[in-house]
Amino acid sequence: MEIIIFDTQKELDAYAADLFINTVKQKPNAVLGLATGSTPVGIYDKIVETTIQNKISFSEVTTFNLDEYVGLKPENEQSYAYYMNEHLFSHIDIPSEQTHLPNGMAEDIEAECTRYETMLGDQPVDIQLLGLGHNGHIGFNEPDENLSGGTHAVKLKEETMKANARFFASMEEVPQYAITMGVGSILKAKTIVLVVRGADKAEIVKEALTGPITTNVPASLLQTHAHVIVLLDREAGRMLS
Ligand code: GLP
């Protein structure tokens, strides 16, 4: 596991953006695994900026997002589909049919999970972007005694709903369920880039990266992967020696 700590947000964003841009430059038909949340916003801004400046084409790229809320339409501003269009897809030349998110509006959620996992099996992710939840979740894989390997539906923990409530008008509007790639699906990516910012995540960063590998801290399973790059700001990395 390679851990890099940055002094400024700008440097972290530029470094992370370059990892993705370079992947596309080397492999124009790369498969990118993407994440949402507040952490990647600056990274997407930088990817867009560099893509426009250097006229990089994403026309052959395919993307898979980690997760989506159940019950939110893509037009809903809080859906991850909306977020991705807003922050990335609408600014680059990627055809929309090559951008994939789990369909949280599917009538048969289980069938949707199977469909998504099959697509991931057919097009393995070259580089996966990941954020980290305060309880150690990745995607929406919440701490538990057991974890599902593949794409599955989850009931969100109270603490995750509270953490995400800041994006909604009220707590009642926060969806209780989501579809997420499983930890097994995530670990199949050739390279994983975990990005974490902020003092409030310093403890969980230490636990996930240096503590025991346990399903109670889903991110700790990243320790079993051969090629993980961890990008931290000073605050998030302050408990690492
Ligand atoms: C959400 C997402 C995760 C994300 C996490 C942290 O629950 N499903 O993919 O990593 O929140 O979000 P933030 O970056 O806003 O702290």
mmCIF file with all atom_site columns, N, CA and C in Angstrom, residues 24 41-42 75 119 160 182 187 191 193 197 218 237-238:
data_model
loop_
_atom_site.group_PDB
_atom_site.id
_atom_site.type_symbol
_atom_site.label_atom_id
_atom_site.label_alt_id
_atom_site.label_comp_id
_atom_site.label_asym_id
_atom_site.label_entity_id
_atom_site.label_seq_id
_atom_site.pdbx_PDB_ins_code
_atom_site.Cartn_x
_atom_site.Cartn_y
_atom_site.Cartn_z
_atom_site.occupancy
_atom_site.B_iso_or_equiv
_atom_site.pdbx_formal_charge
_atom_site.auth_seq_id
_atom_site.auth_comp_id
_atom_site.auth_asym_id
_atom_site.auth_atom_id
_atom_site.pdbx_PDB_model_num
ATOM 1  N N  . VAL A 1 24  ? -6.199  7.006  -18.855 1.00 0.00 ? 24  VAL A N  1
ATOM 2  C CA . VAL A 1 24  ? -6.927  7.188  -20.126 1.00 0.00 ? 24  VAL A CA 1
ATOM 3  C C  . VAL A 1 24  ? -5.952  7.442  -21.273 1.00 0.00 ? 24  VAL A C  1
ATOM 4  N N  . VAL A 1 41  ? -14.917 15.872 -5.343  1.00 0.00 ? 41  VAL A N  1
ATOM 5  C CA . VAL A 1 41  ? -15.362 17.014 -6.158  1.00 0.00 ? 41  VAL A CA 1
ATOM 6  C C  . VAL A 1 41  ? -14.176 17.744 -6.814  1.00 0.00 ? 41  VAL A C  1
ATOM 7  N N  . GLY A 1 42  ? -13.152 18.069 -6.018  1.00 0.00 ? 42  GLY A N  1
ATOM 8  C CA . GLY A 1 42  ? -11.984 18.792 -6.546  1.00 0.00 ? 42  GLY A CA 1
ATOM 9  C C  . GLY A 1 42  ? -11.214 17.964 -7.566  1.00 0.00 ? 42  GLY A C  1
ATOM 10 N N  . GLU A 1 75  ? -32.859 12.502 -12.187 1.00 0.00 ? 75  GLU A N  1
ATOM 11 C CA . GLU A 1 75  ? -33.067 13.965 -12.221 1.00 0.00 ? 75  GLU A CA 1
ATOM 12 C C  . GLU A 1 75  ? -33.041 14.565 -10.827 1.00 0.00 ? 75  GLU A C  1
ATOM 13 N N  . MET A 1 119 ? -22.061 -6.860 -15.651 1.00 0.00 ? 119 MET A N  1
ATOM 14 C CA . MET A 1 119 ? -21.359 -5.873 -16.487 1.00 0.00 ? 119 MET A CA 1
ATOM 15 C C  . MET A 1 119 ? -19.944 -5.643 -15.979 1.00 0.00 ? 119 MET A C  1
ATOM 16 N N  . THR A 1 160 ? -24.584 6.820  8.749   1.00 0.00 ? 160 THR A N  1
ATOM 17 C CA . THR A 1 160 ? -24.341 7.179  7.350   1.00 0.00 ? 160 THR A CA 1
ATOM 18 C C  . THR A 1 160 ? -25.448 8.103  6.860   1.00 0.00 ? 160 THR A C  1
ATOM 19 N N  . GLY A 1 182 ? -20.071 -4.526 -4.159  1.00 0.00 ? 182 GLY A N  1
ATOM 20 C CA . GLY A 1 182 ? -19.603 -5.155 -2.933  1.00 0.00 ? 182 GLY A CA 1
ATOM 21 C C  . GLY A 1 182 ? -18.104 -4.958 -2.758  1.00 0.00 ? 182 GLY A C  1
ATOM 22 N N  . LEU A 1 187 ? -12.561 -4.900 -4.916  1.00 0.00 ? 187 LEU A N  1
ATOM 23 C CA . LEU A 1 187 ? -11.197 -5.454 -4.855  1.00 0.00 ? 187 LEU A CA 1
ATOM 24 C C  . LEU A 1 187 ? -10.738 -6.050 -6.191  1.00 0.00 ? 187 LEU A C  1
ATOM 25 N N  . THR A 1 191 ? -6.171  -1.254 -9.959  1.00 0.00 ? 191 THR A N  1
ATOM 26 C CA . THR A 1 191 ? -5.585  -0.255 -9.057  1.00 0.00 ? 191 THR A CA 1
ATOM 27 C C  . THR A 1 191 ? -6.717  0.404  -8.292  1.00 0.00 ? 191 THR A C  1
ATOM 28 N N  . VAL A 1 193 ? -7.574  3.735  -5.770  1.00 0.00 ? 193 VAL A N  1
ATOM 29 C CA . VAL A 1 193 ? -7.096  5.012  -5.237  1.00 0.00 ? 193 VAL A CA 1
ATOM 30 C C  . VAL A 1 193 ? -8.059  5.446  -4.132  1.00 0.00 ? 193 VAL A C  1
ATOM 31 N N  . ARG A 1 197 ? -9.890  12.993 3.328   1.00 0.00 ? 197 ARG A N  1
ATOM 32 C CA . ARG A 1 197 ? -9.531  14.323 3.822   1.00 0.00 ? 197 ARG A CA 1
ATOM 33 C C  . ARG A 1 197 ? -10.147 14.555 5.194   1.00 0.00 ? 197 ARG A C  1
ATOM 34 N N  . PRO A 1 218 ? -14.982 -2.096 6.800   1.00 0.00 ? 218 PRO A N  1
ATOM 35 C CA . PRO A 1 218 ? -14.873 -2.608 5.427   1.00 0.00 ? 218 PRO A CA 1
ATOM 36 C C  . PRO A 1 218 ? -13.615 -2.132 4.685   1.00 0.00 ? 218 PRO A C  1
ATOM 37 N N  . GLY A 1 237 ? -4.187  12.232 7.748   1.00 0.00 ? 237 GLY A N  1
ATOM 38 C CA . GLY A 1 237 ? -3.033  11.352 7.949   1.00 0.00 ? 237 GLY A CA 1
ATOM 39 C C  . GLY A 1 237 ? -2.327  11.561 9.263   1.00 0.00 ? 237 GLY A C  1
ATOM 40 N N  . ARG A 1 238 ? -2.905  12.431 10.131  1.00 0.00 ? 238 ARG A N  1
ATOM 41 C CA . ARG A 1 238 ? -2.124  12.838 11.305  1.00 0.00 ? 238 ARG A CA 1
ATOM 42 C C  . ARG A 1 238 ? -1.904  11.735 12.336  1.00 0.00 ? 238 ARG A C  1
#
